[in-house]
Structure formats: C-alpha cells, structure tokens
Coordinates of C-alpha atoms in Angstrom, one line a residue:
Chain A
X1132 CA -15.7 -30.4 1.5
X1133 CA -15.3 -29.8 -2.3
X1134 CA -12.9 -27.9 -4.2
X1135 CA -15.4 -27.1 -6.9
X1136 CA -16.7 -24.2 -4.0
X1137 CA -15.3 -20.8 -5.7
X1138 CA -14.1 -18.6 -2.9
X1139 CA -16.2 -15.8 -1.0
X1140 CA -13.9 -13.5 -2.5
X1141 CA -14.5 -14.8 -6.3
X1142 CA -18.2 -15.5 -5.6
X1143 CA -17.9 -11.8 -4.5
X1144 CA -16.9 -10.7 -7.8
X1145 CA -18.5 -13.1 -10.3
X1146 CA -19.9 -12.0 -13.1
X1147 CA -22.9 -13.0 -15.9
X1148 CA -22.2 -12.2 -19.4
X1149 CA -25.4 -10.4 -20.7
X1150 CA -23.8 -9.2 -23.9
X1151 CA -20.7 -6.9 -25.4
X1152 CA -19.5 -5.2 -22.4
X1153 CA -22.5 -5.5 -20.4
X1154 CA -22.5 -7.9 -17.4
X1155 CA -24.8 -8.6 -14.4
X1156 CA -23.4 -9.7 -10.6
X1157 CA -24.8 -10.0 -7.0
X1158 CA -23.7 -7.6 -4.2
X1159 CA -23.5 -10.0 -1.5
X1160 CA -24.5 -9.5 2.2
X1161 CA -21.2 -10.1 3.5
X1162 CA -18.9 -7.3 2.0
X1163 CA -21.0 -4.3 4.0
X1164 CA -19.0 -1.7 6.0
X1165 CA -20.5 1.3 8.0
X1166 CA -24.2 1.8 5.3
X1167 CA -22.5 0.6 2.4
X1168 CA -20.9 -2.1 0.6
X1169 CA -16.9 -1.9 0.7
X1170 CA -15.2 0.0 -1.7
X1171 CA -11.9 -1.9 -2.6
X1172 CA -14.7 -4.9 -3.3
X1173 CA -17.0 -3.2 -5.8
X1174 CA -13.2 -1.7 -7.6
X1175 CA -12.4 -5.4 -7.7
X1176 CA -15.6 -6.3 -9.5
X1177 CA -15.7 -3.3 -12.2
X1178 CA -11.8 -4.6 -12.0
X1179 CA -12.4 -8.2 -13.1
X1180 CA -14.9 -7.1 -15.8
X1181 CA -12.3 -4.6 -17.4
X1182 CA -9.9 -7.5 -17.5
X1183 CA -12.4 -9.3 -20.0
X1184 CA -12.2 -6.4 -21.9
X1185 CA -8.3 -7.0 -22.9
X1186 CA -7.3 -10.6 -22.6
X1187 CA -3.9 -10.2 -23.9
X1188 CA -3.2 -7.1 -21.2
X1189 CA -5.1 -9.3 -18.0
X1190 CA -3.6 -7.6 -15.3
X1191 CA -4.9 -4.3 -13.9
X1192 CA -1.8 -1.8 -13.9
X1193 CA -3.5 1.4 -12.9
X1194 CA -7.2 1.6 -11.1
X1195 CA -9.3 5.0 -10.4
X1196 CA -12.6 4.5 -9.1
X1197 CA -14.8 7.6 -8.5
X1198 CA -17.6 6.4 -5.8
X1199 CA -20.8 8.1 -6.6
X1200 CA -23.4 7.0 -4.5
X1201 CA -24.0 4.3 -1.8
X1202 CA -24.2 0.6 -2.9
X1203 CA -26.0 -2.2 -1.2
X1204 CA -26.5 -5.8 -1.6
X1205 CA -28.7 -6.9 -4.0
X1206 CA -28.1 -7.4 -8.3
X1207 CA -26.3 -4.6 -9.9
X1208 CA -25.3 -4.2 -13.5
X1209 CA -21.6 -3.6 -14.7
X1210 CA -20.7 -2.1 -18.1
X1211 CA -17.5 -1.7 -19.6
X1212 CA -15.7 0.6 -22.4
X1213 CA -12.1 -0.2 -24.3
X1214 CA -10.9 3.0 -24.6
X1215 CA -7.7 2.5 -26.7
X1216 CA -6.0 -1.2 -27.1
X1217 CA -2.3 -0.6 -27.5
X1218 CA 0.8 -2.8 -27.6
X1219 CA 1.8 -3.3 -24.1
X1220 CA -0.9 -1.2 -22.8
X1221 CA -4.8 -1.7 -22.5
X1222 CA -7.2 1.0 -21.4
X1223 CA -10.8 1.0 -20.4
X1224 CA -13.9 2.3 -18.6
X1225 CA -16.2 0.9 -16.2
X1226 CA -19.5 1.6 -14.8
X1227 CA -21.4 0.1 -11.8
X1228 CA -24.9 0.7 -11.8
X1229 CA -28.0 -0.2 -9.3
X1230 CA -31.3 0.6 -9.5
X1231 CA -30.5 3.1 -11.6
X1232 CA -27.7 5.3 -10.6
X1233 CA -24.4 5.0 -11.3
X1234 CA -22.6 3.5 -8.1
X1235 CA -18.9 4.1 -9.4
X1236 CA -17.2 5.1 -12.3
X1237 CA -13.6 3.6 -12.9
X1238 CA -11.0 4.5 -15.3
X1239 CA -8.0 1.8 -15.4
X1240 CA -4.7 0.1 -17.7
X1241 CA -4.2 -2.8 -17.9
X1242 CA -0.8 -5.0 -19.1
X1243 CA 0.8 -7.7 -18.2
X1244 CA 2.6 -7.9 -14.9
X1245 CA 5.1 -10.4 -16.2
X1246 CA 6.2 -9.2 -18.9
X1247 CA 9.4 -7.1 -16.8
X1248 CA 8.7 -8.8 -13.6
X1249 CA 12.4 -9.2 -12.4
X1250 CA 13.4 -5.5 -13.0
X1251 CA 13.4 -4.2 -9.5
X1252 CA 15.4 -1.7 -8.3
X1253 CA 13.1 -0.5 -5.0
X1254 CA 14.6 1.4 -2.3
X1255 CA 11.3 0.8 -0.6
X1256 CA 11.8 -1.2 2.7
X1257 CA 8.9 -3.4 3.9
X1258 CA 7.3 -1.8 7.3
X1259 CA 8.1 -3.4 10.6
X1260 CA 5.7 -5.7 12.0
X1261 CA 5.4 -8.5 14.8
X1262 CA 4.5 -11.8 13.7
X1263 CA 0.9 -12.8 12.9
X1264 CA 0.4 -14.6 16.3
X1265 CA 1.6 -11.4 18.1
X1266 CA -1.0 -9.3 16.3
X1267 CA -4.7 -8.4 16.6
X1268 CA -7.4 -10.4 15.3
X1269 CA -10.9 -8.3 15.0
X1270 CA -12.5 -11.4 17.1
X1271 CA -11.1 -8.8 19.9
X1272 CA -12.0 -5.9 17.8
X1273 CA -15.4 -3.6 19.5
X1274 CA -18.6 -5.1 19.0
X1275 CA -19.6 -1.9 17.4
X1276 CA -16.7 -2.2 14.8
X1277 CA -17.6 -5.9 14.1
X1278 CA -21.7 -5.0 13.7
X1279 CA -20.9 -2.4 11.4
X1280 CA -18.7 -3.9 9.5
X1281 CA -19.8 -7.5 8.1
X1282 CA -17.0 -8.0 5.7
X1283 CA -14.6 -8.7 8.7
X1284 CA -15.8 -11.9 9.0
X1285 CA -14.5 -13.1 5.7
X1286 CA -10.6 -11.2 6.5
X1287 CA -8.6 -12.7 8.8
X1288 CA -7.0 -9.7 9.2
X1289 CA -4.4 -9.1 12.2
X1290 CA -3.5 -6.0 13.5
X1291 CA -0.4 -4.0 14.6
X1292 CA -1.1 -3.7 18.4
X1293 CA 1.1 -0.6 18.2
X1294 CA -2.1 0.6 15.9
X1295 CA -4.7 -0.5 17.6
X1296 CA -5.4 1.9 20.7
X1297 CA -8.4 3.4 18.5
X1298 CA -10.1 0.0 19.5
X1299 CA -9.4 1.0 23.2
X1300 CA -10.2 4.4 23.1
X1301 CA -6.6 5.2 22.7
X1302 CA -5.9 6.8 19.5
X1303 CA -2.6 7.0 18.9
X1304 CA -3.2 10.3 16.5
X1305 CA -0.1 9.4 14.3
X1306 CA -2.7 8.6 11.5
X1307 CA -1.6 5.2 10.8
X1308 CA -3.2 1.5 11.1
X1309 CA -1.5 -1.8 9.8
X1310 CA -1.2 -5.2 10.0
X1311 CA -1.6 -8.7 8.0
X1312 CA -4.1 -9.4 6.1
X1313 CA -5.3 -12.7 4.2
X1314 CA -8.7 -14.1 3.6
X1315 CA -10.4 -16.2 5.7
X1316 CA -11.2 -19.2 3.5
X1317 CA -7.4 -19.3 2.2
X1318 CA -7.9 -18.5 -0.8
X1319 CA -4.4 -17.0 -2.1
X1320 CA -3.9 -13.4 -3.2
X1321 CA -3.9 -12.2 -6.8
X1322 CA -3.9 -8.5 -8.5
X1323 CA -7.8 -8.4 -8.2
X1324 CA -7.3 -9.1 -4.6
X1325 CA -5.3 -6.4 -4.3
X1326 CA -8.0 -3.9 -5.3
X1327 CA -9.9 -5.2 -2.2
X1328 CA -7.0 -5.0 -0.2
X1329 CA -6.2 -1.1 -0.9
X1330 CA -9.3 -0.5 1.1
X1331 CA -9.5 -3.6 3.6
X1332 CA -8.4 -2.3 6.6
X1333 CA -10.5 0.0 9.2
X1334 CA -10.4 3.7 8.3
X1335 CA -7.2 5.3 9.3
X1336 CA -8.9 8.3 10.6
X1337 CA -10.2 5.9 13.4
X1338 CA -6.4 6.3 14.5
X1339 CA -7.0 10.1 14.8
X1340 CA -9.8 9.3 17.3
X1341 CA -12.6 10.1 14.7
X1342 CA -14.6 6.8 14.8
X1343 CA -17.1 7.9 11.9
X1344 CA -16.9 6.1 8.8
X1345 CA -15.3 7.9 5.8
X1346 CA -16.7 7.6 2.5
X1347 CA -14.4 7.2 -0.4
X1348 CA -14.4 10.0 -2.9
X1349 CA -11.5 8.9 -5.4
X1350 CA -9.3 5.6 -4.9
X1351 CA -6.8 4.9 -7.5
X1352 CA -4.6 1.8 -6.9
X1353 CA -1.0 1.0 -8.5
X1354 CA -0.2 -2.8 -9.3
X1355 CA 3.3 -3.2 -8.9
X1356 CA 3.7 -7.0 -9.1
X1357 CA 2.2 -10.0 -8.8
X1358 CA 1.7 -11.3 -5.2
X1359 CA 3.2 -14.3 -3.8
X1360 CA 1.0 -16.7 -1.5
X1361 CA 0.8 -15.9 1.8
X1362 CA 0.0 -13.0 4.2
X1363 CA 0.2 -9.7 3.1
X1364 CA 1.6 -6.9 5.3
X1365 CA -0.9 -3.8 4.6
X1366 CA -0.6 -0.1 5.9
X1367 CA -3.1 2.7 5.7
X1368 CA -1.8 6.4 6.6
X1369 CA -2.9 10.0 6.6
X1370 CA -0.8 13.0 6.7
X1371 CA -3.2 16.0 5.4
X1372 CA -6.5 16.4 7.4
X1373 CA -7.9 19.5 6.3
X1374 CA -11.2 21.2 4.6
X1375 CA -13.1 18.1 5.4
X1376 CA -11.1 15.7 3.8
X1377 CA -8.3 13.3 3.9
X1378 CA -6.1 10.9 1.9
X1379 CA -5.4 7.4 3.1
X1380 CA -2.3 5.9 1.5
X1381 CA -1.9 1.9 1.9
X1382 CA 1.0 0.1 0.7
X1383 CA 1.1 -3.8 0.4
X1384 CA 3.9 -5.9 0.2
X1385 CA 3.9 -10.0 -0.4
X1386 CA 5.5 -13.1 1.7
X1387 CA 8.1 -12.4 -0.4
X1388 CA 8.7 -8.9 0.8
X1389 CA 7.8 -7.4 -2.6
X1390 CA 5.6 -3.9 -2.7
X1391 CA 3.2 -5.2 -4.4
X1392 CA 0.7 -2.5 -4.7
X1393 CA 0.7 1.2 -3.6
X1394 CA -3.0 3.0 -3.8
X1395 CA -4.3 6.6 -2.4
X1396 CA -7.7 7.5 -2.0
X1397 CA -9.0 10.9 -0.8
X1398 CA -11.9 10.2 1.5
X1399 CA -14.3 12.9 3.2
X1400 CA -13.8 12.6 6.7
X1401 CA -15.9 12.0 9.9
X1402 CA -16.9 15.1 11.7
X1403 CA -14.9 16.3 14.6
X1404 CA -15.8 14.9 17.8
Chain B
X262 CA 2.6 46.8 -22.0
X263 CA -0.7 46.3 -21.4
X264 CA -2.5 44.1 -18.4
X265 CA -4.9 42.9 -21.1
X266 CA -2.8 40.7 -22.4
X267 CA -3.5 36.9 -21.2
X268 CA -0.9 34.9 -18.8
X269 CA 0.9 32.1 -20.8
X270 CA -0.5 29.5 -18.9
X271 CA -4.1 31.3 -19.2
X272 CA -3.4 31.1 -23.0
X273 CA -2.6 27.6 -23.1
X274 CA -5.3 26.4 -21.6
X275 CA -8.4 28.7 -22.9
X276 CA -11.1 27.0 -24.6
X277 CA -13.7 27.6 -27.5
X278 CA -16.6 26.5 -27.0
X279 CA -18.1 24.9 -30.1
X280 CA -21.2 23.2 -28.3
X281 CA -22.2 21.7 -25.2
X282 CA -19.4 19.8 -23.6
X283 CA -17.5 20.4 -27.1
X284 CA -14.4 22.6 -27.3
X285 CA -11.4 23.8 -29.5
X286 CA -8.1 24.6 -28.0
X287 CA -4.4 25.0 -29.3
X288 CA -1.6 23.3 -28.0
X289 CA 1.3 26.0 -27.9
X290 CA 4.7 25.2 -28.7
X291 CA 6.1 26.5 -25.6
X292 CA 4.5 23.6 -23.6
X293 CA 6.8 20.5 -25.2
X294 CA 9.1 18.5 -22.8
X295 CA 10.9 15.1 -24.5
X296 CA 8.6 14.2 -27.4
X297 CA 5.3 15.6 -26.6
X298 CA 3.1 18.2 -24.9
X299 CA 3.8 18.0 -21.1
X300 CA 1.0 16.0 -18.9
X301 CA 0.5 18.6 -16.5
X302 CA -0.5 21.6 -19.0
X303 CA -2.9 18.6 -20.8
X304 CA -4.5 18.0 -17.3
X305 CA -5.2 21.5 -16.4
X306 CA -6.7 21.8 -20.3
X307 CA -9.0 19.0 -19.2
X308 CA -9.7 20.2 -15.7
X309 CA -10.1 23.7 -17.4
X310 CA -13.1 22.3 -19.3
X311 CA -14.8 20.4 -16.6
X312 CA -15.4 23.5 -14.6
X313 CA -17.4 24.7 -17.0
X314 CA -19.2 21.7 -17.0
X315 CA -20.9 22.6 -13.3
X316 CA -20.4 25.6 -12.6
X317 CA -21.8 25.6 -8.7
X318 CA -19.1 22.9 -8.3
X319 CA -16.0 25.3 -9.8
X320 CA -12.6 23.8 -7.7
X321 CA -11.2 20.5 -9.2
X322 CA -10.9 18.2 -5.8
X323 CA -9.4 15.1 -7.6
X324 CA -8.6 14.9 -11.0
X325 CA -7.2 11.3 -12.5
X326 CA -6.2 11.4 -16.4
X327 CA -5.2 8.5 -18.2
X328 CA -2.3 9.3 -21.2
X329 CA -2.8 7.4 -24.3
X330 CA -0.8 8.8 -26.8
X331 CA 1.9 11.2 -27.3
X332 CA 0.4 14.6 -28.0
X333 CA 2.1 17.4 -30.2
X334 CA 1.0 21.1 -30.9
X335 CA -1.5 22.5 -32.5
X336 CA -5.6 22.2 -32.4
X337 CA -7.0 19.5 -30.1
X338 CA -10.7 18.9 -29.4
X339 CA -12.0 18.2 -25.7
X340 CA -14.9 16.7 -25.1
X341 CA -16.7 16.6 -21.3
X342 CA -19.9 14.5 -20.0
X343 CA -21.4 15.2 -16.5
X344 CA -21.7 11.8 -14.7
X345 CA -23.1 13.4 -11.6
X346 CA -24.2 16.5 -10.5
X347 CA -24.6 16.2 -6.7
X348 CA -25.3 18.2 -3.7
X349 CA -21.7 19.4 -2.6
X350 CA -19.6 17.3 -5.7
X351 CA -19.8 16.9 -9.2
X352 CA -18.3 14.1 -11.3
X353 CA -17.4 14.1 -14.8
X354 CA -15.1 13.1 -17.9
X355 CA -13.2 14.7 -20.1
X356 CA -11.3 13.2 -23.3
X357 CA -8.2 15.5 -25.3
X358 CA -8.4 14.3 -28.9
X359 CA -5.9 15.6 -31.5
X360 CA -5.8 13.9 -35.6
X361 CA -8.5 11.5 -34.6
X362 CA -6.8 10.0 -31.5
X363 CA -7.6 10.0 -28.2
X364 CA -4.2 11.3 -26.0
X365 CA -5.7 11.5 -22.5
X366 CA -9.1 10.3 -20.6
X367 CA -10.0 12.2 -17.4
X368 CA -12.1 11.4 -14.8
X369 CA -12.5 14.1 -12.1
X370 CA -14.7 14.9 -8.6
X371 CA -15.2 19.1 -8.2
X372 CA -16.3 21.0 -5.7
X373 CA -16.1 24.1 -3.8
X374 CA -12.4 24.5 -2.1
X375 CA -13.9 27.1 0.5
X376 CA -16.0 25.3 1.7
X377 CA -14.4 24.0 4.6
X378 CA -11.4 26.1 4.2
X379 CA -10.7 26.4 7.8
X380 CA -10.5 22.8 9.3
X381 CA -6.8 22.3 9.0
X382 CA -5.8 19.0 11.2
X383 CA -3.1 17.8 9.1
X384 CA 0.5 16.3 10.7
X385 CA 2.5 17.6 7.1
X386 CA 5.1 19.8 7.9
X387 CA 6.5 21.3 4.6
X388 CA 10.1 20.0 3.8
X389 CA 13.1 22.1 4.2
X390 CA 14.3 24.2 1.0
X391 CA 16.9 27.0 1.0
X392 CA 15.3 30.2 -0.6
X393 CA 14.8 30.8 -3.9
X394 CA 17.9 33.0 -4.5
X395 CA 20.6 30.3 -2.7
X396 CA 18.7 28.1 -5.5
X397 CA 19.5 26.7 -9.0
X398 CA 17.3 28.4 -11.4
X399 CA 17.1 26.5 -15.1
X400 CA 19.6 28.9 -16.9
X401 CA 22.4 26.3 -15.0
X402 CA 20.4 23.5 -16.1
X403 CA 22.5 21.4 -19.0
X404 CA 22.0 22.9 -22.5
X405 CA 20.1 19.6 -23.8
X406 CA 17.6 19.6 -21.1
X407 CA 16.6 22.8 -21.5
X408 CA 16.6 22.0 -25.7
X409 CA 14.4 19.5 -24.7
X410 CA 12.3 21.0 -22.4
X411 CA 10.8 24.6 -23.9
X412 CA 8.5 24.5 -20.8
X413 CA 11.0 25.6 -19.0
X414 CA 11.1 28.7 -20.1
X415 CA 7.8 29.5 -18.9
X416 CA 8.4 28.8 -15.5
X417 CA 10.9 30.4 -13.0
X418 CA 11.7 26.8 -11.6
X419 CA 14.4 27.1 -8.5
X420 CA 16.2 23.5 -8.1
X421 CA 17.5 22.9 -4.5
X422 CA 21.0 22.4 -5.1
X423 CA 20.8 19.3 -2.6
X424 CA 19.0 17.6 -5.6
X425 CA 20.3 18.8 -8.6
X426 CA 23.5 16.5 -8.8
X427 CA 21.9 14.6 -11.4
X428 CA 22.4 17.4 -13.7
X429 CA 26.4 17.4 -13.5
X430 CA 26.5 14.0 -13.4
X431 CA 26.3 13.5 -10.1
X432 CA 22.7 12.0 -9.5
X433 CA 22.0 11.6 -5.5
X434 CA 20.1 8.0 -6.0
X435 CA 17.8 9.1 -3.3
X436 CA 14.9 9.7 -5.6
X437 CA 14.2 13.0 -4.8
X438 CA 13.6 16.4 -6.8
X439 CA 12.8 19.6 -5.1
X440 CA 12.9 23.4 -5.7
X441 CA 10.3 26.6 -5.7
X442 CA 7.4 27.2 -8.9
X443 CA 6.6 30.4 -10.1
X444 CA 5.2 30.8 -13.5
X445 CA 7.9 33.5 -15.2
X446 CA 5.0 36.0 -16.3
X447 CA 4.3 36.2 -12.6
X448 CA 0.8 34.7 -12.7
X449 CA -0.6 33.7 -9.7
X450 CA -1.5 30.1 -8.6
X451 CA -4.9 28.9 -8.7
X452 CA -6.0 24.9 -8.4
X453 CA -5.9 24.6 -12.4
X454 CA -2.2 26.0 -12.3
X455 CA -1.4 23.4 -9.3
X456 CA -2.8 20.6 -12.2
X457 CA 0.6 21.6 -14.2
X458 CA 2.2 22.0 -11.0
X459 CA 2.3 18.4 -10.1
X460 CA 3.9 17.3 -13.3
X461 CA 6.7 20.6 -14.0
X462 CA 9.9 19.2 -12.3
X463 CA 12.1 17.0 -14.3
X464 CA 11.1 13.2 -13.8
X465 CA 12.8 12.1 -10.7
X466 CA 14.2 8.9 -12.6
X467 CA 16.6 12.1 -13.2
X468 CA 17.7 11.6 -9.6
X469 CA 18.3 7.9 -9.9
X470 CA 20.7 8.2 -13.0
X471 CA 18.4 7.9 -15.5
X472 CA 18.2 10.6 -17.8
X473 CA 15.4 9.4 -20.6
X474 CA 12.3 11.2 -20.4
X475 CA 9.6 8.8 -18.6
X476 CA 6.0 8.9 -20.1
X477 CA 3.5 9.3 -17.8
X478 CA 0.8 6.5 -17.9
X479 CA -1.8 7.3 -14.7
X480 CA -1.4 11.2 -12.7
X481 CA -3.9 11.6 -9.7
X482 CA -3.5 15.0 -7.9
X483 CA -5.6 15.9 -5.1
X484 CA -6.3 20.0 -4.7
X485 CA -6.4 20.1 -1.1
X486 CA -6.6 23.3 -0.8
X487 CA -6.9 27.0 -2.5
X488 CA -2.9 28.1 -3.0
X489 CA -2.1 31.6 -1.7
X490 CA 0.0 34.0 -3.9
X491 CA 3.1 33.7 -4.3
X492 CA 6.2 31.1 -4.4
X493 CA 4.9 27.3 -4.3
X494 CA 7.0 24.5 -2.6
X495 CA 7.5 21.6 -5.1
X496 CA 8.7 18.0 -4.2
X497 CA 8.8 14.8 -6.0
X498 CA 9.7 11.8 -4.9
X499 CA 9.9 8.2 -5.6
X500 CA 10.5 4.8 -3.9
X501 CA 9.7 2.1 -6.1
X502 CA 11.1 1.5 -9.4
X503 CA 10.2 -1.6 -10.1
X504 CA 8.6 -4.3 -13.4
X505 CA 9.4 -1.3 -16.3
X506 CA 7.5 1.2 -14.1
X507 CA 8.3 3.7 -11.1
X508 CA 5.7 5.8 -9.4
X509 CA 6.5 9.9 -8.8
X510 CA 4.5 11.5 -5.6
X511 CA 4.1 15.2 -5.7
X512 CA 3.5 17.7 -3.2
X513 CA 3.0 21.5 -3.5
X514 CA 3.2 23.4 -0.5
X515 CA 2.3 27.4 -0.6
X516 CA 3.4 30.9 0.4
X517 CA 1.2 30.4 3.5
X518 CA 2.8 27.0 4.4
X519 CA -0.6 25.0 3.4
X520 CA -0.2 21.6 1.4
X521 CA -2.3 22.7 -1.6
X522 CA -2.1 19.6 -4.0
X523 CA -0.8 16.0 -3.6
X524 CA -0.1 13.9 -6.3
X525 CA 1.0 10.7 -8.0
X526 CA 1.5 9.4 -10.7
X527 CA 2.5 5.4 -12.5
X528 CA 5.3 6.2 -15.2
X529 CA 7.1 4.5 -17.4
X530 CA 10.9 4.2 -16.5
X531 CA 13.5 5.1 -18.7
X532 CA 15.9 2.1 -19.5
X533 CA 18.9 1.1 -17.4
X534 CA 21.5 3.1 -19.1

C-alpha cells in the first residue's frame, strides 16, 4: 500500500487540462446507477473544474445542474465559463459533453467557506439516527439494488433500518430514506464530496414503493460549511408527488453535528405500479 | 376603464423582440424593494423570455437564476440560447443585462404543466392561515418598509398576524413568514406570476430580528403545478443561518389547495444588529 494512490472518489473526478476552460476526464465504470452514471458524481466533476476557474473563491457556494441526457462511462469533455469574478463572490458555467451532446449544464458561485465560518446561528437540529453499527449496510441491500447500482460498492453507506422496508417490500410511504454515509476507501469528506453526496443515497421514491429509478431533472446543492472528518448523517425526502414528478430534498450534517449542505432536486418519477 | 389595458405585472415583464433570442424590456419603478429591482419580477422577465424560446415546451418546470449585480430601472436587454430541445422538455439560458453588466444568469427546464396534471400523490398538506380579512394587509406594515418597498403596492399581500411581530418589534425568532398573494389589479396567477411569487414576502431574516434587506444570491423554484384563480397561499421559511448566508424555502399553495411552486433560495444575511 502507497499513499501516492488518489482516491476512487478523486480519480473519479480528475481532470486533464486541454486548454483555457476546456478539460478532458474518464467516466469510470464504477459510478453507474440504474442506465446511467450518478448524478451527484458528474456535478462534482463539472464542480471541481469550475473551481479552477476562480482560485481565490475555491469553494462551491451554490450548484445547479440541469441533466440533459444519459451519461456513460467512457472519456467525456468538460468546459467551463467565468461569468462575473466579484469580491467575495465567483460565478461560472459548466458543460459536460460526450459524444457529442451535452450531458449537463451547471450554473454555480463560488467563495470561500472560511471566510465567516464561525457565524452560526442554526435552529436546524441534526436528525435522529442509531449508530453506524446499528444501521444498514447495502451488503444486505437486494441483489437487484446492488446489480443496478455499481457505485455502492465504493459508499459504505449505512442505512436507517426505520427506512429501509423498501428493501423488504415494506415501503414505509412516509417519503423518506437516511442514514451514514462515508466512502469506502476513507478518504475524508470535502465540499466537492458533498456534491456527490446530495445524490448518494437510493431514490427516495423507493420509500413510496415505486422501485423505478428516477432521473434527475434539476439538482441544485447549498454548501453551508466545510465538513469535518468522519461520517456524514444524510437524509433524502419527498413531500409533493404530483404531475409525474417529485422533489427529493437531502440535508447533510458533519461529525461535528454541523448542516453542512442542504440540496433539492426535482426528479421525474417512476411510473405507478 | 377599459380591459385593454395590460396588468402591472403583464407590463413589467413584456418583451420586444429585437432578434432571435434578443430582447428589450423596461424595468418599472414600481418593482424596487431595498436597493434594487426585486429578484422575483427579474426571474419571471427571464422565464418570460424563455417560453418564447420553445414554444411546444410553454410552462417553466424549474427555473434557477444566479444574481450578479444589483439591478435598477429602466431598459435592460435579455438574451436566451436553447441548449436542448427535447421530446417532452426543453432546456435553455437566459442572461438580464442592464449598462453593460450582467445582473442575473438563468438556467431553466420547460415543459408542458398539463401534461400529467392529474397524478397528485403528494403527503403536503397546506399550512394553516386565518382568512385574508382576520389578516394584516401592508397599509399596517411600518412606514419605512413600505418606503422601501414600492412593490408592495402592487400586491394585495395579507400577513398572518402570527408572523408579523417582527414588524412592531416583536420578531417571533421562529423563522417563519406567511400570509395570502394577490396581485392588487386582480390579475390572475399563472406559473410566470408564481416566479415573483416565490420571492414577494419580506426576507424572513425579518422574523429573526434582522431587518437589512438580504440580497439574494441562488432562487430555484419548481412550478409543480398550473395555479387556479384566485387567492395563493404563501410561506417562507428558514432554518439555517449560518457562515454570512441563510437559505429561504418557499411554498405557494392555491385556491384549489394544490402546491403550485416550491422554492429556495441561498441569500445573503443581513448583519447581526
């Protein structure tokens, strides 16, 4: 063992300079959900591009991704905008394209997540949940789930058995999944993480007994602070299933019991069945 | 009187077209709130000019604008690009530019809001509000917030009096705003109107006993459905002021008890006082 081997998650989101703004990466095998490659990783990648964009603003503040069209693995090209460069603020474009067509179109700010880090005045209470070794891990989880859904070999992801009887043909129907989440070669969270995180966990729809998967029509992730080491505590909730589609909210809070990021996506959702 | 004459909201956000994808509009001076022109009227301008942009995809679904600079009144050029045109959803941008400078970036997915109309699934029960007439309309509001404010004007806004101690000193600290919308000429909703919609209440940092106005830096609302005539039910809300920022979730209820538009944005909080 060496610790010169870069992480799945930042091998995940590496990136080859090709010029101004333009850059090339690798879709791996390993980050594939339902036909396509996980969401919260490709907003990650077009994440960690924007923050070459700004170096003195590095952390992303405020990430919309639009998904367009189905990514797979394979080389895809990123390209990135700076769409105004202000004082405390940053803001920029980003484009993820594959043979061709645009995969997803993100629109972010960046700052610096220092810079007032010890103003917090939250009335936000962290969720309940039991301890890690109390929890869930997907070795349990279907063997359909599992098949279909590579990337959860690289999570070591532990879930809520409160929120779980989706995996037993028990739905509970309240519209809610969490759990703990960290990766599964240790490597420690960061803001880019985060963006991964915000669309880690198994479709919360699955919870309203509607096993499809649900493709992401708009994600947009708030960065609230920067994460301590540790687990993270992650939940994913719906409220409003109506006109074919939903919105999944996920919150995530730190070892250190801070809400570190709060994101919504609306997400077209699985048939009735 | 004549019924030829346009709404003030229609009026504030129509369009010239000067080319494609290139238009002229006027920012009116009834539209100002703090220092600038408010974000909600600026998003429907935007949204306003995507939806000429593909026509067979007419209902904004998601809309996510980005505010770069403070905007004032008077002319303002908005530029769109299509970045998809799909089966059942379009994708494209819109930029607001006023004296050279960019002041918002918009990214937005439409669609068609009857499609599906009829699945409604959703757990959302609208929140509790006395009617409009046992609430606090602006006339009550303090003289320098409506000074500040000449939006509100326009609007026949209805305060729940639960949530109105902020503005006789008295703030809750719950984080809450909440009260009935109607626009004061008595036009009816539509999913542009519910883009102003999710950003016409006072900032809810109001509630927590901050009375600075709190610029808005990210506002994503999903239209989840098309809003019936009539009185819409208007919450914000927030949880998590925190590292110089707070985020404000919106949701708009209508006539026919239907959660039309959900919404939130990343703001900028107002100094400690």
């Amino acid at each position: 063992m060496t610790t010169a081997i870069r992480s799945e998650f930042d091998q995940g989101i590496a990136l080859d300079q090709e010029g101004p703004g333009r850059y090339r990466a690798e879709l791996g095998e390993g980050w594939q959900i339902g036909g396509g490659v996980n969401g919260g990783l490709l907003l990650a990648l077009a994440g960690h591009a924007l923050s070459k964009e700004h170096p003195e603003h590095p952390d992303p503040l405020s990430v919309s991704g639009y998904y367009l069209s189905a990514s797979h693995p394979g080389p895809v090209e990123v390209r990135t905008e700076s769409i105004r460069n202000g004082r405390s603020l940053s803001t920029g474009t980003a484009s993820l394209i594959q043979d061709g067509e645009e995969r997803l179109r993100v629109l972010a700010t960046y700052g610096d997540l220092d810079a007032r880090a010890g103003e917090v005045h939250t009335s936000a209470v962290p969720f309940e949940l039991p301890p890690p070794e109390q929890c869930i891990g997907v070795e349990h989880a279907p063997k359909v789930l599992i098949e279909q859904a590579a990337l959860l070999e690289r999570f070591d992801l532990r879930l809520d058995p409160a929120t779980i009887g989706w995996a037993l043909g028990e739905p509970s129907r309240n519209g809610r999944i969490q759990g703990w989440f960290r990766l599964a070669d240790g490597r420690e969270p960061d803001p880019l993480l985060l963006l991964l995180v915000a669309d880690a966990l198994p479709p919360v729809t699955f919870d309203l007994g509607l096993p499809g998967w649900a493709p992401t029509i708009e994600l947009t992730v708030h960065l609230r602070a920067r994460p301590a080491p540790g687990w993270l505590r992650v939940s994913h909730a719906t409220r409003n299933l109506a006109g074919g589609y939903f919105e999944e909210d996920a919150e995530v809070w730190d070892s250190a019991g801070r809400l570190v990021a709060q994101s919504r996506q609306l997400a077209r959702a699985p048939r009735q069945s």
